[in-house]
Tab-separated table of C-alpha atoms and ligand atoms in Angstrom:
chain	number	residue	atom	x	y	z
A	1	UNK	CA	0.000	0.000	0.000
A	2	UNK	CA	1.549	3.298	-1.084
A	3	UNK	CA	0.763	5.479	1.962
A	4	UNK	CA	3.222	8.366	2.410
A	5	UNK	CA	5.197	8.490	5.630
A	6	UNK	CA	4.577	11.258	8.152
A	7	UNK	CA	6.176	13.542	9.157
A	8	UNK	CA	8.464	14.551	6.329
A	9	UNK	CA	10.791	17.502	5.753
A	10	UNK	CA	12.040	19.233	2.612
A	11	UNK	CA	15.006	21.451	1.772
A	12	UNK	CA	12.980	24.341	3.223
A	13	UNK	CA	13.067	22.920	6.794
A	14	UNK	CA	16.763	22.085	6.372
A	15	UNK	CA	17.591	25.621	5.204
A	16	UNK	CA	15.741	27.300	8.097
A	17	UNK	CA	17.163	24.906	10.711
A	18	UNK	CA	20.661	25.551	9.339
A	19	UNK	CA	20.044	29.285	9.692
A	20	UNK	CA	19.282	28.777	13.398
A	21	UNK	CA	22.286	26.508	13.905
A	22	UNK	CA	24.553	29.101	12.325
A	23	UNK	CA	23.226	31.813	14.665
A	24	UNK	CA	24.131	32.325	18.309
A	25	UNK	CA	20.514	31.938	19.513
A	26	UNK	CA	19.068	28.412	19.415
A	27	UNK	CA	16.521	29.039	22.164
A	28	UNK	CA	13.221	30.838	22.451
A	29	UNK	CA	14.514	34.309	21.639
A	30	UNK	CA	15.574	33.789	18.014
A	31	UNK	CA	13.471	35.947	15.661
A	32	UNK	CA	11.963	32.765	14.105
A	33	UNK	CA	9.980	32.163	17.308
A	34	UNK	CA	8.396	35.610	17.150
A	35	UNK	CA	7.868	35.245	13.383
A	36	UNK	CA	6.181	31.865	13.813
A	37	UNK	CA	3.905	33.082	16.626
A	38	UNK	CA	2.767	36.048	14.524
A	39	UNK	CA	2.359	34.031	11.295
A	40	UNK	CA	0.398	31.193	12.901
A	41	UNK	CA	-1.818	33.579	14.907
A	42	UNK	CA	-2.609	35.492	11.718
A	43	UNK	CA	-3.279	32.244	9.830
A	44	UNK	CA	-5.885	31.297	12.467
A	45	UNK	CA	-7.425	34.818	12.512
A	46	UNK	CA	-6.008	35.713	15.949
A	47	UNK	CA	-4.117	38.759	17.177
A	48	UNK	CA	-1.653	37.104	19.593
A	49	UNK	CA	0.297	33.837	19.762
A	50	UNK	CA	2.357	32.474	22.675
A	51	UNK	CA	4.252	29.304	21.780
A	52	UNK	CA	4.969	26.454	24.208
A	53	UNK	CA	7.029	23.275	24.210
A	54	UNK	CA	3.876	21.242	23.503
A	55	UNK	CA	0.071	21.466	23.337
A	56	UNK	CA	-0.400	20.101	26.861
A	57	UNK	CA	1.607	22.978	28.318
A	58	UNK	CA	-0.290	25.450	26.118
A	59	UNK	CA	-3.527	24.150	27.684
A	60	UNK	CA	-2.048	24.510	31.180
A	61	UNK	CA	-0.974	28.036	30.260
A	62	UNK	CA	-4.569	28.806	29.181
A	63	UNK	CA	-5.924	27.685	32.565
A	64	UNK	CA	-3.345	29.825	34.409
A	65	UNK	CA	-3.999	32.938	32.301
A	66	UNK	CA	-7.775	32.445	32.706
A	67	UNK	CA	-7.304	32.253	36.493
A	68	UNK	CA	-9.152	28.930	36.716
A	69	UNK	CA	-8.546	27.106	40.006
A	70	UNK	CA	-9.870	25.115	42.962
A	71	UNK	CA	-13.629	24.971	43.491
A	72	UNK	CA	-14.295	25.725	39.805
A	73	UNK	CA	-15.425	23.501	36.929
A	74	UNK	CA	-14.603	23.318	33.228
A	75	UNK	CA	-16.824	21.406	30.787
A	76	UNK	CA	-14.787	19.012	28.638
A	77	UNK	CA	-16.036	16.471	26.057
A	78	UNK	CA	-15.894	12.844	27.248
A	79	UNK	CA	-13.951	12.012	24.076
A	80	UNK	CA	-10.593	13.736	23.692
A	81	UNK	CA	-6.915	13.238	24.393
A	82	UNK	CA	-6.204	13.202	28.121
A	83	UNK	CA	-4.566	16.666	28.194
A	84	UNK	CA	-7.944	18.414	27.719
A	85	UNK	CA	-8.912	17.075	31.158
A	86	UNK	CA	-5.550	17.016	32.952
A	87	UNK	CA	-4.936	20.714	32.219
A	88	UNK	CA	-8.110	21.436	34.201
A	89	UNK	CA	-7.162	19.032	37.011
A	90	UNK	CA	-3.592	20.338	37.260
A	91	UNK	CA	-5.009	23.864	37.674
A	92	UNK	CA	-6.814	22.480	40.765
A	93	UNK	CA	-10.239	22.711	39.077
A	94	UNK	CA	-12.691	19.908	38.207
A	95	UNK	CA	-13.280	18.614	34.671
A	96	UNK	CA	-16.961	17.918	33.964
A	97	UNK	CA	-17.278	15.265	31.266
A	98	UNK	CA	-20.114	15.848	28.809
A	99	UNK	CA	-21.277	13.674	25.913
A	100	UNK	CA	-20.518	14.197	22.226
A	101	UNK	CA	-23.007	14.194	19.340
A	102	UNK	CA	-23.521	10.841	17.597
A	103	UNK	CA	-21.840	11.653	14.301
A	104	UNK	CA	-19.971	14.947	14.638
A	105	UNK	CA	-17.860	13.445	17.478
A	106	UNK	CA	-17.952	16.947	19.034
A	107	UNK	CA	-19.342	18.383	22.272
A	108	UNK	CA	-23.160	18.225	22.389
A	109	UNK	CA	-24.436	21.808	23.021
A	110	UNK	CA	-27.736	20.688	24.624
A	111	UNK	CA	-25.966	18.351	27.048
A	112	UNK	CA	-23.395	21.101	27.712
A	113	UNK	CA	-26.210	23.479	28.720
A	114	UNK	CA	-27.672	20.831	31.042
A	115	UNK	CA	-24.273	20.271	32.720
A	116	UNK	CA	-23.657	23.898	33.749
A	117	UNK	CA	-23.546	24.425	37.520
A	118	UNK	CA	-22.926	27.510	39.689
A	119	UNK	CA	-19.234	26.459	39.773
A	120	UNK	CA	-18.773	26.289	35.993
A	121	UNK	CA	-16.256	28.853	34.678
A	122	UNK	CA	-15.479	27.655	31.165
A	123	UNK	CA	-16.399	25.368	28.261
A	124	UNK	CA	-13.625	23.607	26.349
A	125	UNK	CA	-14.793	22.490	22.901
A	126	UNK	CA	-12.359	20.112	21.152
A	127	UNK	CA	-12.568	20.242	17.337
A	128	UNK	CA	-12.191	16.493	17.059
A	129	UNK	CA	-10.362	15.241	13.975
A	130	UNK	CA	-10.544	18.698	12.335
A	131	UNK	CA	-14.242	19.562	11.806
A	132	UNK	CA	-15.252	22.164	14.365
A	133	UNK	CA	-17.710	21.836	17.237
A	134	UNK	CA	-20.979	23.800	16.871
A	135	UNK	CA	-19.493	27.225	17.618
A	136	UNK	CA	-22.778	29.097	16.992
A	137	UNK	CA	-24.594	27.240	19.759
A	138	UNK	CA	-21.631	26.918	22.137
A	139	UNK	CA	-20.658	30.602	21.888
A	140	UNK	CA	-24.280	31.708	22.403
A	141	UNK	CA	-24.571	29.409	25.407
A	142	UNK	CA	-21.303	30.702	26.907
A	143	UNK	CA	-22.352	34.321	26.379
A	144	UNK	CA	-25.810	33.754	27.906
A	145	UNK	CA	-24.353	31.975	30.961
A	146	UNK	CA	-21.301	34.230	31.428
A	147	UNK	CA	-18.731	31.482	30.759
A	148	UNK	CA	-15.311	31.568	29.097
A	149	UNK	CA	-14.621	29.411	26.035
A	150	UNK	CA	-11.163	27.879	25.702
A	151	UNK	CA	-10.903	25.978	22.398
A	152	UNK	CA	-8.754	22.852	22.330
A	153	UNK	CA	-7.893	23.176	18.637
A	154	UNK	CA	-5.038	20.630	18.797
A	155	UNK	CA	-6.524	18.932	15.675
A	156	UNK	CA	-7.846	21.995	13.854
A	157	UNK	CA	-5.032	23.800	12.020
A	158	UNK	CA	-6.710	25.705	9.179
A	159	UNK	CA	-10.257	24.608	10.135
A	160	UNK	CA	-13.063	27.131	9.621
A	161	UNK	CA	-16.634	27.693	10.837
A	162	UNK	CA	-18.470	30.011	8.424
A	163	UNK	CA	-15.141	31.376	7.203
A	164	UNK	CA	-13.791	32.111	10.707
A	165	UNK	CA	-10.827	30.020	11.746
A	166	UNK	CA	-10.587	27.621	14.695
A	167	UNK	CA	-9.068	29.184	17.746
A	168	UNK	CA	-10.455	32.655	17.087
A	169	UNK	CA	-13.880	32.132	18.724
A	170	UNK	CA	-13.092	31.689	22.401
A	171	UNK	CA	-11.209	33.820	24.880
A	172	UNK	CA	-8.217	31.639	23.996
A	173	UNK	CA	-7.319	28.454	22.147
A	174	UNK	CA	-4.470	26.006	21.860
A	175	UNK	CA	-2.897	23.997	19.018
A	176	UNK	CA	-0.496	21.043	19.130
A	177	UNK	CA	2.484	20.422	16.848
A	178	UNK	CA	3.188	16.926	18.209
A	179	UNK	CA	4.570	14.321	15.791
A	180	UNK	CA	1.239	13.075	14.373
A	181	UNK	CA	-0.337	16.511	13.854
A	182	UNK	CA	-0.839	18.111	10.407
A	183	UNK	CA	1.970	20.570	11.217
A	184	UNK	CA	4.756	19.311	13.412
A	185	UNK	CA	8.186	19.948	14.860
A	186	UNK	CA	8.116	16.585	16.670
A	187	UNK	CA	6.775	18.469	19.701
A	188	UNK	CA	5.360	21.972	20.034
A	189	UNK	CA	2.297	23.969	20.922
A	190	UNK	CA	0.822	27.456	20.853
A	191	UNK	CA	-1.825	29.457	22.671
A	192	UNK	CA	-3.781	31.987	20.598
A	193	UNK	CA	-6.025	34.820	21.781
A	194	UNK	CA	-7.467	38.108	20.628
A	195	UNK	CA	-7.153	39.527	24.145
A	196	UNK	CA	-3.893	41.454	24.693
A	197	UNK	CA	-4.000	41.162	28.516
A	198	UNK	CA	-4.655	37.424	28.338
A	199	UNK	CA	-1.673	37.072	25.965
A	200	UNK	CA	0.553	39.022	28.344
A	201	UNK	CA	-0.473	36.812	31.310
A	202	UNK	CA	0.094	33.657	29.253
A	203	UNK	CA	3.514	34.840	28.120
A	204	UNK	CA	4.539	35.713	31.675
A	205	UNK	CA	3.455	32.217	32.779
A	206	UNK	CA	5.514	30.599	29.994
A	207	UNK	CA	8.515	32.860	30.546
A	208	UNK	CA	9.339	32.659	34.265
A	209	UNK	CA	7.069	35.498	35.327
A	210	UNK	CA	8.922	38.119	33.296
A	211	UNK	CA	7.026	41.107	31.876
A	212	UNK	CA	7.490	42.487	28.371
A	213	UNK	CA	9.942	45.377	28.422
A	214	UNK	CA	11.149	44.668	31.975
A	215	UNK	CA	14.518	43.166	32.949
A	216	UNK	CA	15.753	39.574	32.441
A	217	UNK	CA	16.171	38.971	36.177
A	218	UNK	CA	12.859	40.572	37.177
A	219	UNK	CA	10.114	38.011	37.908
A	220	UNK	CA	6.660	39.303	38.818
A	221	UNK	CA	4.511	36.185	39.111
A	222	UNK	CA	4.993	32.530	40.052
A	223	UNK	CA	5.586	30.864	36.680
A	224	UNK	CA	7.737	28.409	34.786
A	225	UNK	CA	9.650	27.957	31.522
A	226	UNK	CA	7.416	26.556	28.745
A	227	UNK	CA	9.379	28.060	25.842
A	228	UNK	CA	9.797	26.468	22.425
A	229	UNK	CA	13.257	26.334	20.776
A	230	UNK	CA	14.217	28.221	17.613
A	231	UNK	CA	14.836	24.831	15.946
A	232	UNK	CA	11.156	23.942	16.457
A	233	UNK	CA	10.078	27.374	15.166
A	234	UNK	CA	12.239	26.942	12.040
A	235	UNK	CA	10.587	23.611	11.216
A	236	UNK	CA	7.103	24.999	11.951
A	237	UNK	CA	7.604	28.017	9.665
A	238	UNK	CA	8.336	25.618	6.802
A	239	UNK	CA	5.418	23.339	7.722
A	240	UNK	CA	2.978	26.273	7.825
A	241	UNK	CA	3.931	27.283	4.274
A	242	UNK	CA	2.939	23.821	3.027
A	243	UNK	CA	-0.267	23.393	5.067
A	244	UNK	CA	-2.852	24.930	2.646
A	245	UNK	CA	-1.917	22.685	-0.280
A	246	UNK	CA	-1.781	19.626	1.984
A	247	UNK	CA	-5.289	20.418	3.278
A	248	UNK	CA	-6.500	20.658	-0.312
A	249	UNK	CA	-4.944	17.276	-1.196
A	250	UNK	CA	-6.562	15.623	1.826
A	251	UNK	CA	-9.929	17.256	1.053
A	252	UNK	CA	-9.895	15.890	-2.525
A	253	UNK	CA	-8.940	12.405	-1.370
A	254	UNK	CA	-11.466	12.383	1.470
A	255	UNK	CA	-14.233	13.449	-0.950
A	256	UNK	CA	-13.191	10.642	-3.287
A	257	UNK	CA	-13.080	8.001	-0.523
A	258	UNK	CA	-16.456	9.094	0.838
A	259	UNK	CA	-18.080	9.037	-2.596
A	260	UNK	CA	-16.587	5.600	-3.418
A	261	UNK	CA	-18.045	4.258	-0.154
A	262	UNK	CA	-21.352	6.146	-0.189
A	263	UNK	CA	-23.441	3.008	-0.657
A	264	UNK	CA	-21.606	0.806	1.883
A	265	UNK	CA	-24.230	-0.291	4.431
A	266	UNK	CA	-23.357	0.110	8.104
A	267	UNK	CA	-20.423	2.515	7.648
A	268	UNK	CA	-20.938	6.162	8.669
A	269	UNK	CA	-18.134	8.700	8.364
A	270	UNK	CA	-17.933	11.782	10.618
A	271	UNK	CA	-20.704	14.259	9.801
A	272	UNK	CA	-19.217	17.612	8.799
A	273	UNK	CA	-21.743	20.434	9.404
A	274	UNK	CA	-22.291	22.805	6.441
A	275	UNK	CA	-20.842	25.673	8.531
A	276	UNK	CA	-17.448	23.894	8.419
A	277	UNK	CA	-16.383	25.222	5.041
A	278	UNK	CA	-12.819	23.946	5.382
A	279	UNK	CA	-10.922	21.808	7.872
A	280	UNK	CA	-7.593	20.194	8.629
A	281	UNK	CA	-8.536	16.581	7.728
A	282	UNK	CA	-6.401	15.404	10.655
A	283	UNK	CA	-8.396	12.195	11.249
A	284	UNK	CA	-10.953	10.497	9.041
A	285	UNK	CA	-13.404	9.249	11.675
A	286	UNK	CA	-16.152	6.717	11.231
A	287	UNK	CA	-18.493	4.320	13.014
A	288	UNK	CA	-19.329	0.708	12.170
A	289	UNK	CA	-22.834	-0.633	12.741
A	290	UNK	CA	-21.919	-4.309	13.066
A	291	UNK	CA	-25.431	-5.622	12.307
A	292	UNK	CA	-25.595	-3.743	8.991
A	293	UNK	CA	-21.899	-3.763	8.056
A	294	UNK	CA	-21.454	-7.471	8.608
A	295	UNK	CA	-18.339	-7.431	10.800
A	296	UNK	CA	-17.394	-5.689	14.040
A	297	UNK	CA	-15.262	-2.546	14.407
A	298	UNK	CA	-12.434	-4.700	15.779
A	299	UNK	CA	-12.623	-7.054	12.788
A	300	UNK	CA	-12.725	-3.997	10.460
A	301	UNK	CA	-9.600	-2.589	12.132
A	302	UNK	CA	-7.793	-5.946	11.927
A	303	UNK	CA	-8.675	-6.408	8.249
A	304	UNK	CA	-7.475	-2.916	7.256
A	305	UNK	CA	-4.247	-3.281	9.231
A	306	UNK	CA	-3.592	-6.670	7.600
A	307	UNK	CA	-3.949	-5.033	4.158
A	308	UNK	CA	-1.471	-2.253	5.083
A	309	UNK	CA	-4.010	0.540	5.687
A	310	UNK	CA	-3.196	2.418	8.936
A	311	UNK	CA	-6.286	2.467	11.182
A	312	UNK	CA	-6.822	3.112	14.907
A	313	UNK	CA	-9.738	1.477	16.766
A	314	UNK	CA	-10.625	4.769	18.532
A	315	UNK	CA	-9.732	5.414	22.201
A	316	UNK	CA	-9.909	2.377	24.506
A	317	UNK	CA	-12.059	4.369	26.971
A	318	UNK	CA	-13.777	7.694	27.575
A	319	UNK	CA	-11.700	10.309	29.397
A	320	UNK	CA	-13.439	9.450	32.671
A	321	UNK	CA	-12.737	5.752	32.001
A	322	UNK	CA	-9.002	6.392	32.447
A	323	UNK	CA	-7.617	4.938	35.705
A	324	UNK	CA	-6.684	8.532	36.608
A	325	UNK	CA	-10.373	9.492	36.993
A	326	UNK	CA	-11.685	6.188	38.410
A	327	UNK	CA	-11.538	7.465	41.974
A	328	UNK	CA	-13.088	10.870	41.409
A	329	UNK	CA	-11.570	14.261	40.749
A	330	UNK	CA	-14.195	14.868	38.088
A	331	UNK	CA	-17.941	15.134	37.497
A	332	UNK	CA	-19.437	12.792	34.913
A	333	UNK	CA	-22.642	13.530	33.007
A	334	UNK	CA	-24.456	10.719	31.146
A	335	UNK	CA	-22.385	9.907	28.027
A	336	UNK	CA	-24.155	7.139	26.051
A	337	UNK	CA	-22.763	8.320	22.688
A	338	UNK	CA	-19.157	8.495	23.889
A	339	UNK	CA	-19.469	5.007	25.350
A	340	UNK	CA	-20.930	3.610	22.113
A	341	UNK	CA	-18.082	5.209	20.111
A	342	UNK	CA	-15.529	3.373	22.272
A	343	UNK	CA	-17.040	0.138	20.903
A	344	UNK	CA	-17.766	1.038	17.286
A	345	UNK	CA	-15.661	4.000	16.069
A	346	UNK	CA	-12.314	4.158	14.272
A	347	UNK	CA	-10.063	6.661	12.548
A	348	UNK	CA	-7.637	6.724	9.654
A	349	UNK	CA	-4.674	9.093	10.133
A	350	UNK	CA	-4.224	12.019	7.752
A	351	UNK	CA	-1.308	10.458	5.894
A	352	UNK	CA	-3.777	7.980	4.355
A	353	UNK	CA	-5.473	10.991	2.727
A	354	UNK	CA	-2.127	12.078	1.247
A	355	UNK	CA	-1.826	8.962	-0.925
A	356	UNK	CA	-2.315	9.042	-4.719
A	357	UNK	CA	-5.779	8.668	-6.257
A	358	UNK	CA	-5.211	5.045	-7.299
A	359	UNK	CA	-4.328	4.077	-3.708
A	360	UNK	CA	-7.453	5.843	-2.395
A	361	UNK	CA	-9.579	3.833	-4.871
A	362	UNK	CA	-7.762	0.666	-3.764
A	363	UNK	CA	-8.566	1.415	-0.067
A	364	UNK	CA	-12.236	2.024	-0.992
A	365	UNK	CA	-12.343	-1.327	-2.816
A	366	UNK	CA	-10.878	-3.105	0.241
A	367	UNK	CA	-13.504	-1.562	2.542
A	368	UNK	CA	-16.351	-2.285	0.078
A	369	UNK	CA	-15.280	-5.904	0.004
A	370	UNK	CA	-15.162	-6.496	3.776
B	1	PLP	C1	-7.235	17.080	21.538
B	1	PLP	C2	-5.834	17.192	22.038
B	1	PLP	N1	-5.540	18.137	22.966
B	1	PLP	C3	-4.299	18.313	23.442
B	1	PLP	C4	-3.249	17.539	22.989
B	1	PLP	C5	-1.897	17.714	23.606
B	1	PLP	O1	-0.921	18.083	22.705
B	1	PLP	P1	0.614	17.656	22.900
B	1	PLP	O2	0.716	16.201	22.525
B	1	PLP	O3	1.335	18.558	21.938
B	1	PLP	O4	0.991	17.896	24.299
B	1	PLP	C6	-3.493	16.565	22.019
B	1	PLP	C7	-2.431	15.747	21.521
B	1	PLP	O5	-1.936	15.064	21.028
B	1	PLP	C8	-4.814	16.374	21.528
B	1	PLP	O6	-5.098	15.435	20.623
């Protein structure tokens, strides 16, 4: 199976990394870091960017800058990577796990409304796989109930809701540049915001409590060092240049795969709302209805893997199903959809969607024949 490897670099990454190596600043204060923060923020329709060593730290930075702490709650979807919840817990607050919608795989706005308590401070939508959560309903809800929105946009580089990019809706957002993401430096993350004061607090938190324009050895708040290196920024600048054409390639291939499989009983791909006019195509998600498809999700996963098609049988448990949350430290709302997805959902990684057209048709034929 001719599936391209991921990640990959070109001469462009090599040239920019060499430029850093030939300078006397390899750390977070090379001009590439500033250039990357500004370029990526602008790309996502935001005014300010504060980079971090990874997306998990960017989420922790968002909690600190938002002043979220003990006795407070943040609503998190029951299906996400663990960092969405641990960032809340590490801030001393309580994650409240709320169900996702059956086919968008994103936070259910009605169930979110029902989960709000007097302690709730924020909602954290996760744009799962790339297509965005229902930002019309979630933003209206947050406004009506006086809550902050922190977007976990770790999967949503370049994604749009009615022409407005992921990460620009809430008070703040975060992105990940970890190895599997559609833009990567192996590790990396960024916090974006349109609020200048929030950006300044986040930067102070990531930069040992320093303040912009004040001295190197002057520390104003209790903070840490979350900075990215210039080597990461060099790679990310090159990756950002290539992102729009890669999104377009994945969009074409996903359209083709979906249309080739349109009549396959019992297979439902992620529903992309019409408001999502463009997205990252980070994961191609789907669900298998065993009775109608003929075989189980696990058998589907095994068959694809045996034929050389990379496939992941979803998460092994909901976020609250992790041993970490088995003894409390969270509030759990009813999550029947999330629990069903654990049994019947799967995803194909984005590199599958970067194959040539013939390979995409071959994958469709394999799935049709299962
Ligand atoms: C939804 C989500 N949020 C946060 C993260 C954390 O990002 P990182 O791995 O860069 O720490 C990930 C990571 O992989 C993720 O999928």
